[in-house]
mmCIF file of C-alpha atoms in Angstrom:
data_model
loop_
_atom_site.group_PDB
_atom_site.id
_atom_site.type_symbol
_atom_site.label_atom_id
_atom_site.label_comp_id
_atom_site.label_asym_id
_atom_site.label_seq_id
_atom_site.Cartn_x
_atom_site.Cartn_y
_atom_site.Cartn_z
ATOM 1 C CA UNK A 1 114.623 85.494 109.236
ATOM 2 C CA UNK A 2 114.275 82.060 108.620
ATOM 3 C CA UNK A 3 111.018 80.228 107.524
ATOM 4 C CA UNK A 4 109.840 76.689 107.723
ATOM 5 C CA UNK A 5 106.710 75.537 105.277
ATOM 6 C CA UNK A 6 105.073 72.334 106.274
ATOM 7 C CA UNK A 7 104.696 70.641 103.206
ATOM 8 C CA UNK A 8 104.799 71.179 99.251
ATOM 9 C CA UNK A 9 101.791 70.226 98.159
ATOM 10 C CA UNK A 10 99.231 72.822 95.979
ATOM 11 C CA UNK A 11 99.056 75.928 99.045
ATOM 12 C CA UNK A 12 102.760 75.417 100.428
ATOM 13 C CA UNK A 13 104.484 74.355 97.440
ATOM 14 C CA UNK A 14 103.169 77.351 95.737
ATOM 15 C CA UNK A 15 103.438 80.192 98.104
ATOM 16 C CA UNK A 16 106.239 78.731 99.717
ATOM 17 C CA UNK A 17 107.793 78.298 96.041
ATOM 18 C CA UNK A 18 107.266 81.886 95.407
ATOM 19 C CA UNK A 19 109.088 82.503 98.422
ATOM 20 C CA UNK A 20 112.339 80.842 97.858
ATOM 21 C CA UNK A 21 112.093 82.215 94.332
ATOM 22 C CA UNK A 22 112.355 85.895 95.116
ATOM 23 C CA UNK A 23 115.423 84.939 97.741
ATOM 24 C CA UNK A 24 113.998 84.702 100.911
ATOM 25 C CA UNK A 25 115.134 81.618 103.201
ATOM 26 C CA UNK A 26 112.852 79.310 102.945
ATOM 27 C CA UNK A 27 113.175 75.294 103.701
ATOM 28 C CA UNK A 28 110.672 73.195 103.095
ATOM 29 C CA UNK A 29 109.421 69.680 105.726
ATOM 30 C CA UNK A 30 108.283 66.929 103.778
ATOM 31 C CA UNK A 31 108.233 63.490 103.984
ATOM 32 C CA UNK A 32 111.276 61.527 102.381
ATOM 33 C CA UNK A 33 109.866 60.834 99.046
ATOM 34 C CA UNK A 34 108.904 64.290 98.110
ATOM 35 C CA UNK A 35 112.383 64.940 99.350
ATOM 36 C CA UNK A 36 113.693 62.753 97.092
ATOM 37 C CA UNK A 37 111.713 64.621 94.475
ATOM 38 C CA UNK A 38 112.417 68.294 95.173
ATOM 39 C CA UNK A 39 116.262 67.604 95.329
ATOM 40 C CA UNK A 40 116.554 65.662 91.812
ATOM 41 C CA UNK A 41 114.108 67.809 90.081
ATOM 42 C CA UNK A 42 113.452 70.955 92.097
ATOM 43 C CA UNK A 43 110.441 72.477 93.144
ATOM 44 C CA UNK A 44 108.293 72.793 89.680
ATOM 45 C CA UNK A 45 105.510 75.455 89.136
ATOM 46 C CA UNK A 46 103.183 75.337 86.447
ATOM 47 C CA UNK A 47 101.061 78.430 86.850
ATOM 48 C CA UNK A 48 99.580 81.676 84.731
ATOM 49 C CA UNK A 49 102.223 83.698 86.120
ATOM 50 C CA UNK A 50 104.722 82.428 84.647
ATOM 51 C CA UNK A 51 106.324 78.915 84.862
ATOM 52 C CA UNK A 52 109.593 78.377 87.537
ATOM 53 C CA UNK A 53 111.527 75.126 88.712
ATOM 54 C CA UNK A 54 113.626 76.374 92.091
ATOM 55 C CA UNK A 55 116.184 74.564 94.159
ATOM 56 C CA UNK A 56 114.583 74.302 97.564
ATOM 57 C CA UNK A 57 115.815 73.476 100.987
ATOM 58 C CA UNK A 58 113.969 70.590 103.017
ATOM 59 C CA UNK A 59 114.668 68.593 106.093
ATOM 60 C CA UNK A 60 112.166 65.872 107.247
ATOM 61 C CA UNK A 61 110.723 65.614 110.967
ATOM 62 C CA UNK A 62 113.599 63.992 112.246
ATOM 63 C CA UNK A 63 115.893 66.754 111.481
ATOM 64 C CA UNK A 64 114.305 69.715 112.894
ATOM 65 C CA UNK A 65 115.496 71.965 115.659
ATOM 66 C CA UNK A 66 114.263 74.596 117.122
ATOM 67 C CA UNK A 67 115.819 77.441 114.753
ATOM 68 C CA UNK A 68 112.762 78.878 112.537
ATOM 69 C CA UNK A 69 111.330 82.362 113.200
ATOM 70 C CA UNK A 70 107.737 81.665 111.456
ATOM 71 C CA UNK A 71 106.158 78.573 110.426
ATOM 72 C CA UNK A 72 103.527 78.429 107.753
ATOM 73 C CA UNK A 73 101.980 75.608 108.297
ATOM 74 C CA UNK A 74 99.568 74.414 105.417
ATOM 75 C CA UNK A 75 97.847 70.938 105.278
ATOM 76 C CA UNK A 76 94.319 69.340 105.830
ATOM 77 C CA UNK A 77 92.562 69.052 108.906
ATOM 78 C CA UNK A 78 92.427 65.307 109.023
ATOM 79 C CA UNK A 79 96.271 65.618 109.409
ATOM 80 C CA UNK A 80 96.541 68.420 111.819
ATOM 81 C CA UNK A 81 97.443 66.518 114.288
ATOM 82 C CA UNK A 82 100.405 65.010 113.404
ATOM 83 C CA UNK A 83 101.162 68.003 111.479
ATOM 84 C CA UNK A 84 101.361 70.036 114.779
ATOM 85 C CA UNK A 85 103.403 67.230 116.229
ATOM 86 C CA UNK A 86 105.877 67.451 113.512
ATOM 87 C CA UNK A 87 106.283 71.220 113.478
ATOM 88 C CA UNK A 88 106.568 71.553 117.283
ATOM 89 C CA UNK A 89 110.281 71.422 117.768
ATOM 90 C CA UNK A 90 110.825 73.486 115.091
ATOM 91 C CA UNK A 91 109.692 76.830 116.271
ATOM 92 C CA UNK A 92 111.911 79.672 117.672
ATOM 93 C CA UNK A 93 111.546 80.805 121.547
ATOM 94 C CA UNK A 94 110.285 83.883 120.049
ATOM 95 C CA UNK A 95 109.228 82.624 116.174
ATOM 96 C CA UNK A 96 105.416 82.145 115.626
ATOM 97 C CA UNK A 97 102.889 79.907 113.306
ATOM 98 C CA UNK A 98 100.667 80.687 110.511
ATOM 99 C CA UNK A 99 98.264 78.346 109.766
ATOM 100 C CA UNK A 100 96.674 78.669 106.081
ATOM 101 C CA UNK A 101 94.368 75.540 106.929
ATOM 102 C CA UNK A 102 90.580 75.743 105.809
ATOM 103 C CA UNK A 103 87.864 76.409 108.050
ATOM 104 C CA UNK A 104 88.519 77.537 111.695
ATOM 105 C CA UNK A 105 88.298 74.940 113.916
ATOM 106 C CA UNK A 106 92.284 74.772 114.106
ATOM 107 C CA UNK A 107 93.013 78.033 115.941
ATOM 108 C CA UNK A 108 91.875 76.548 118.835
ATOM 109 C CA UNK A 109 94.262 73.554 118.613
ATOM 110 C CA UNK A 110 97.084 75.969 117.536
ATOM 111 C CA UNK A 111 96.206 78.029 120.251
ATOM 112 C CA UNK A 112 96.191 75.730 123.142
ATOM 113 C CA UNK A 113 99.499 74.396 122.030
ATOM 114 C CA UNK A 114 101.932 77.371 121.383
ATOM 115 C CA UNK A 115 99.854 80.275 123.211
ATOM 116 C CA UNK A 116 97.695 82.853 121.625
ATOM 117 C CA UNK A 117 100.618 85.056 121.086
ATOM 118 C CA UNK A 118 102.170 82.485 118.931
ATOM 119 C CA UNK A 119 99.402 82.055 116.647
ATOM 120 C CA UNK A 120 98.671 83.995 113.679
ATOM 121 C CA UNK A 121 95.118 83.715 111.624
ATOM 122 C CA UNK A 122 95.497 83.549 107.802
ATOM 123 C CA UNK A 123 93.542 82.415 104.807
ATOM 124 C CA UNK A 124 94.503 81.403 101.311
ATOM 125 C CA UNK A 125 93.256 81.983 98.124
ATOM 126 C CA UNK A 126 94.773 79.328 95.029
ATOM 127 C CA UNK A 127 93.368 76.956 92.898
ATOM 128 C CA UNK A 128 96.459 74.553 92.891
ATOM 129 C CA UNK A 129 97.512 71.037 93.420
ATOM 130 C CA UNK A 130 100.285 68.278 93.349
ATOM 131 C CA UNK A 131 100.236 67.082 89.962
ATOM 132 C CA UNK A 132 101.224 63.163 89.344
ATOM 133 C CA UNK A 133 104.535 63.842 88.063
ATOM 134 C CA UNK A 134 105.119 66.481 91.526
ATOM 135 C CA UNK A 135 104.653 69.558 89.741
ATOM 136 C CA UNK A 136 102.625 72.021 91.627
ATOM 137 C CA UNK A 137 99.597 73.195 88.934
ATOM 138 C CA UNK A 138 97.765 76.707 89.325
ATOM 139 C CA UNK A 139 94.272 76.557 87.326
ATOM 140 C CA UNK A 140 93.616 79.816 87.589
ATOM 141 C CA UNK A 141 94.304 83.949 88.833
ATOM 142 C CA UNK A 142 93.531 83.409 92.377
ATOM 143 C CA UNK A 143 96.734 83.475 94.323
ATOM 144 C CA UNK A 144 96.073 86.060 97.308
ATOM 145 C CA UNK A 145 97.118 85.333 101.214
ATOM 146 C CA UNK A 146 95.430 87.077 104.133
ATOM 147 C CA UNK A 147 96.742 87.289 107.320
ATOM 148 C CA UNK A 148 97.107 88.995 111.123
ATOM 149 C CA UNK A 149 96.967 89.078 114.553
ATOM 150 C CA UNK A 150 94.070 87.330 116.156
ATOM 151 C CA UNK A 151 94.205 90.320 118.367
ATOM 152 C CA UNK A 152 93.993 92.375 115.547
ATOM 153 C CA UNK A 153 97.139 94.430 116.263
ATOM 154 C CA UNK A 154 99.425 95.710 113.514
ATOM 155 C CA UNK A 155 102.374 94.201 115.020
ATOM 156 C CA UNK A 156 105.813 94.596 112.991
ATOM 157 C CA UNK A 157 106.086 90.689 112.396
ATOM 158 C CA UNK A 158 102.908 90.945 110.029
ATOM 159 C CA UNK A 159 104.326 93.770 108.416
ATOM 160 C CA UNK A 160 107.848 91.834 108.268
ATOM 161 C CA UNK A 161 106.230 89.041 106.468
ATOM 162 C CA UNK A 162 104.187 91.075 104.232
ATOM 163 C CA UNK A 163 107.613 92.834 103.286
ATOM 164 C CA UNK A 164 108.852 89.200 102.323
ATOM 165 C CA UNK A 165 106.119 88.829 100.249
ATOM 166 C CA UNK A 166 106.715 91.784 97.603
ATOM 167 C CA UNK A 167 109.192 90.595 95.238
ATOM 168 C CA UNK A 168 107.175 87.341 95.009
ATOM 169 C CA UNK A 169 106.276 86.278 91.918
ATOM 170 C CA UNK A 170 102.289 85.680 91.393
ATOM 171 C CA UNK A 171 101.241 86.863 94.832
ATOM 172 C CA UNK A 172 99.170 89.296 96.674
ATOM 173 C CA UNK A 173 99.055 89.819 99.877
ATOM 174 C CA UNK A 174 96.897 91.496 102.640
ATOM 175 C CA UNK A 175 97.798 92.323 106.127
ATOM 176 C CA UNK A 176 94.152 92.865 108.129
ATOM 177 C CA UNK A 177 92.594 93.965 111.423
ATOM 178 C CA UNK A 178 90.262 91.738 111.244
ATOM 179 C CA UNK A 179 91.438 88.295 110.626
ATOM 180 C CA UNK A 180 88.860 86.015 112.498
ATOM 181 C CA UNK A 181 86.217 87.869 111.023
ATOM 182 C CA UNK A 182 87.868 87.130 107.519
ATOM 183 C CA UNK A 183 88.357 83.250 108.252
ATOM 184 C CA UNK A 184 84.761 83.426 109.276
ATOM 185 C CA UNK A 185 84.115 84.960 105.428
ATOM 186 C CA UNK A 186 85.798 82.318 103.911
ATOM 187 C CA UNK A 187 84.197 79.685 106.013
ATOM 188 C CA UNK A 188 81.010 80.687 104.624
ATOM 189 C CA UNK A 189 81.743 80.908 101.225
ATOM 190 C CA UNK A 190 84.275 77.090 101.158
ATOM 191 C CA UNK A 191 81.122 75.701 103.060
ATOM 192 C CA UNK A 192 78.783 76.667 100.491
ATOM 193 C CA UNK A 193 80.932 75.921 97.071
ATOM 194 C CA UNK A 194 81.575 72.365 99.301
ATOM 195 C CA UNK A 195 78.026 71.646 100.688
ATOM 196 C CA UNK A 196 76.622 72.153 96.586
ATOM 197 C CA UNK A 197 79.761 70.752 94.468
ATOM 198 C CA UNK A 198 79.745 67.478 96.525
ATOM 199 C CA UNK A 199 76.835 67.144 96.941
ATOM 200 C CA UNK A 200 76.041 67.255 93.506
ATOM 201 C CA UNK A 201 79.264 66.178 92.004
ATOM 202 C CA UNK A 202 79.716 68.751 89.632
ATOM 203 C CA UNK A 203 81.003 72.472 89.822
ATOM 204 C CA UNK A 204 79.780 75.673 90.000
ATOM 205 C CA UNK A 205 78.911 76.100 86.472
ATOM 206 C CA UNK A 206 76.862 72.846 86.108
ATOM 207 C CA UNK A 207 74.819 73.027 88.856
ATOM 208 C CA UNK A 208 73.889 76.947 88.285
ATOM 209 C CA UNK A 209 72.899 76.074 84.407
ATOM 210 C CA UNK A 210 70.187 73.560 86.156
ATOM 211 C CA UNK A 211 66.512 74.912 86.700
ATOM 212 C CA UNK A 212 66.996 75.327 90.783
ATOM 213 C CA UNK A 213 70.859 75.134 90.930
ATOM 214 C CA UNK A 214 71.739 79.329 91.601
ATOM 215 C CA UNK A 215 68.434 79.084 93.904
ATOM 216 C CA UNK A 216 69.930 75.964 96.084
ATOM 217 C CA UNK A 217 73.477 77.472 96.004
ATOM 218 C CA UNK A 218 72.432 81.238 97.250
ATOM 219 C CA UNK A 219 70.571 79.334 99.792
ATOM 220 C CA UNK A 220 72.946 77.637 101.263
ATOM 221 C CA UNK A 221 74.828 80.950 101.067
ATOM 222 C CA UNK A 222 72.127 82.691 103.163
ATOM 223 C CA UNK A 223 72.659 79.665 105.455
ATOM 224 C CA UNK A 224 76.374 79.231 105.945
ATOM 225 C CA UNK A 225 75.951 83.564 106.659
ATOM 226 C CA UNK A 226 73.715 83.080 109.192
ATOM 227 C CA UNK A 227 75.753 81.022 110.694
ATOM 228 C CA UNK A 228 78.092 82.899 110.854
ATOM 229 C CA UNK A 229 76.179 86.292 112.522
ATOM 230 C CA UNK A 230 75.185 83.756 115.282
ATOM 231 C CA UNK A 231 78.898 83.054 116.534
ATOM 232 C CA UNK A 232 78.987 87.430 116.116
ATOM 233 C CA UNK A 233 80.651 87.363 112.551
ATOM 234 C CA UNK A 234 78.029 88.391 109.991
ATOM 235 C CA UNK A 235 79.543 88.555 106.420
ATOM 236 C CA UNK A 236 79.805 92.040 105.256
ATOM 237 C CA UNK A 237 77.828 93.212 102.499
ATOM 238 C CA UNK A 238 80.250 93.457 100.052
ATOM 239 C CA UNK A 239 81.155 89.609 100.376
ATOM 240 C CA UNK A 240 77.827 88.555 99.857
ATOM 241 C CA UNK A 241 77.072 90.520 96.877
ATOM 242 C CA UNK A 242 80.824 88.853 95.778
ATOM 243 C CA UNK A 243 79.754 85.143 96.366
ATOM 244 C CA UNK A 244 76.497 85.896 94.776
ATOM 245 C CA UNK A 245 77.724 86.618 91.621
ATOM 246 C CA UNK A 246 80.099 83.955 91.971
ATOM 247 C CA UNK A 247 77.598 81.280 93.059
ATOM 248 C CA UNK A 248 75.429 82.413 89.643
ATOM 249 C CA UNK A 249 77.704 81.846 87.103
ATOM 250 C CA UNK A 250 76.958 80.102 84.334
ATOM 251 C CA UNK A 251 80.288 79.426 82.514
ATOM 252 C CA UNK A 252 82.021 78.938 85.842
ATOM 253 C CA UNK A 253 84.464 75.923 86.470
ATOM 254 C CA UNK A 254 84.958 76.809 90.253
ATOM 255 C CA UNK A 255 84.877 73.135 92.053
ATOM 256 C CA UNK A 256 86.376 72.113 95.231
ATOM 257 C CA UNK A 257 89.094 70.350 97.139
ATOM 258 C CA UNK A 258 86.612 68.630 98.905
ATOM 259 C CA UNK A 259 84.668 67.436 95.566
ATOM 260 C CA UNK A 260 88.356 66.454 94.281
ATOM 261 C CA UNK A 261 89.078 64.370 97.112
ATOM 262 C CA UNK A 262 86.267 62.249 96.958
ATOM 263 C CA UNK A 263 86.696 61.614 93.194
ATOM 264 C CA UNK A 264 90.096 60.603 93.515
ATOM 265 C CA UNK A 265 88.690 58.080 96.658
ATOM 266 C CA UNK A 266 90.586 59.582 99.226
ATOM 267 C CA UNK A 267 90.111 61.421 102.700
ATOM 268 C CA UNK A 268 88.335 64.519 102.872
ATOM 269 C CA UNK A 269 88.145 67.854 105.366
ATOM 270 C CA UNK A 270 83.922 67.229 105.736
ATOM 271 C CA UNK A 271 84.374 67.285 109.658
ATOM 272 C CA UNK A 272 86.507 70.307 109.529
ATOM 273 C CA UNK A 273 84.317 72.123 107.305
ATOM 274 C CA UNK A 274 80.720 71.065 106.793
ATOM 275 C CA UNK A 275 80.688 69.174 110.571
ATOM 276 C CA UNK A 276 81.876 71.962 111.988
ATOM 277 C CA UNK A 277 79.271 74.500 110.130
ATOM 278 C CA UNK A 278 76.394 71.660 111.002
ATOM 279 C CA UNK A 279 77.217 71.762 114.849
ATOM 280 C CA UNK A 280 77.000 75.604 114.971
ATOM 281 C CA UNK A 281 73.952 75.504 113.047
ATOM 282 C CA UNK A 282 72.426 73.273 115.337
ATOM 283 C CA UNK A 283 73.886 75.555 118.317
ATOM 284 C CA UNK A 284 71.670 78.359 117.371
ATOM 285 C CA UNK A 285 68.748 76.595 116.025
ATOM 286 C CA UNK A 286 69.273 77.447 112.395
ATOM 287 C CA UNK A 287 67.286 75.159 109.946
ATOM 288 C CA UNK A 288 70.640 73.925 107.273
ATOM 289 C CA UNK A 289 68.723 70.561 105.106
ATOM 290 C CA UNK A 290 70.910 71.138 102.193
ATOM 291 C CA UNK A 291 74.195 71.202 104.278
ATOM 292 C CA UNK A 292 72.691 68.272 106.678
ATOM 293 C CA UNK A 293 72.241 66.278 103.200
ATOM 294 C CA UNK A 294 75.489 67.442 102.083
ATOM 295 C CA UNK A 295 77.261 66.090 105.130
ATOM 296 C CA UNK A 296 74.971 63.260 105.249
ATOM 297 C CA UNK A 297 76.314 62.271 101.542
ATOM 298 C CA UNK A 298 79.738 62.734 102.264
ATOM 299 C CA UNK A 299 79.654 60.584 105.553
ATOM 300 C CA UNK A 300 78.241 57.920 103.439
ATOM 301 C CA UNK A 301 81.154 58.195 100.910
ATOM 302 C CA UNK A 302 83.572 57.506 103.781
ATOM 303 C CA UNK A 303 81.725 54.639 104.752
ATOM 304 C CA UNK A 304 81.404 53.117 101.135
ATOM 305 C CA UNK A 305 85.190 54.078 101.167
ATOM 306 C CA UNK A 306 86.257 52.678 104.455
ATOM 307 C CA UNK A 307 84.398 49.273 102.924
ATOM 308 C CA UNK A 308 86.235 48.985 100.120
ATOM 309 C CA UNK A 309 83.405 49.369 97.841
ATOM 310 C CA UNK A 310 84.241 53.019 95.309
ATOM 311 C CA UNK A 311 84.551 50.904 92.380
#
């Protein structure tokens, strides 16, 4: 079996890493300067489970043929588009994609292009990022990948890749039933930690230690859930009691890629995640003013940033 990662950023470079670390045939499309990169220096992890610099295969868009059995395609949503373009001739007659992409509006676009069938669902869960120097940085324990068939079939390819996964260094994985209804999960909770961390510049911690912060954040929570039960995916029980207790956390340092982005000035997933959330919310009639503000304050960073005017 032979497996193509879009990408080596944080999710790819990381999972992808731990792939061609325990011997499984991995190669790796990036663009030609983080190919230039990975073959003088390797692909670096810096991470809590232990530390690893592995020779990696790449190619770069123009080199790809149709030879890969599964592609795991990890990126943001503001470059899914060329993303799909780029992984397109690269997929087997019979291989498939997994997307580990947040949110949920990309099924649909994976979908319509390489057929139902094709298309796995899959979420990820890492605290990790591209470091200046290229090293790939884990902050913390979190390092777990969920996937399945959107039909919810056990079909042997899941359990193939879940097989892969075993000897991997620093990973756990989960093959489900259920897969939209976890995407729909984690789409509650990623709106939630992104409509209060960027909206209030500051993480989890600091905004729970403020007189109203835990009451804003569970919410929202409440919110993003019902949300959620209107499109027929109601988080279970169990998660909400989860993101609960993770939403009142004092001591916590739980942020966001979203919150990241727009500190370092640069593009961010807000139509993907909290547009997307907004639009259903206004669907079904569901009353949202701290996500509306949220997306509201984010919109306006992309106009201050398309201006010229962060500084």
């Amino acid at each position: 079996m032979r497996y193509l990662v879009l990408g080596a950023g944080g999710t790819g470079g990381y999972f992808g890493g731990r792939l061609a670390e325990s011997g499984a045939d991995v190669t790796f499309l990036v663009r030609d300067g983080r190919r230039k990169s990975l073959s003088e220096q390797g692909l670096r992890i810096e991470s809590p489970f232990g530390d690893a610099q592995i020779a990696v295969k790449t190619v770069v868009a123009a080199e790809v043929a149709p030879v890969y059995d599964a592609v795991i395609l990890t990126c943001k949503s503001y470059d899914l588009d060329a993303a799909v373009a780029a992984i397109a001739p690269a997929v087997a007659s019979n291989g498939y994609v997994l997307p580990f992409l947040n949110g949920i509006a990309h099924i649909d676009v994976l979908n319509e292009k390489f057929g139902r069938h094709r298309v796995l669902g899959g979420t990820a869960k890492i605290q990790a990022t591209i470091m200046p120097d290229g090293a790939i940085r884990q902050f913390n324990d979190w390092r777990t990948l969920t996937f399945g068939e959107q039909s919810g079939e056990m079909t042997e390819r899941v359990r193939a890749l879940a097989a892969l996964f075993e000897p991997a260094k620093g990973v756990e994985v989960f093959v489900v039933a259920d897969i939209v209804q976890r995407m729909w999960e984690k789409l509650v909770h990623l709106s939630t930690a992104a409509t209060m961390t960027c909206l209030m510049r500051a993480n989890v911690g600091e905004i729970v230690r403020t007189p109203y912060g835990r009451e804003l954040f569970l919410d929202q929570l409440r919110c993003g859930a019902a949300i959620a039960a209107a499109n027929g995916h109601a988080p279970s029980t169990a998660f909400m009691k989860s993101w609960e207790e993770t939403f009142s956390q004092q001591d916590s340092q739980y942020s966001t890629s979203m919150l990241r982005d727009i500190e370092r000035g640069g593009l961010t997933e807000v139509e993907h995640i909290l547009g997307f959330m907004l639009g259903k919310a206004e669907q079904a009639k569901i009353p949202c003013n701290t996500l509306l503000l949220a997306y509201t304050n984010v919109k306006a960073f992309e106009q201050r940033r398309a201006a010229g005017r962060l500084s």
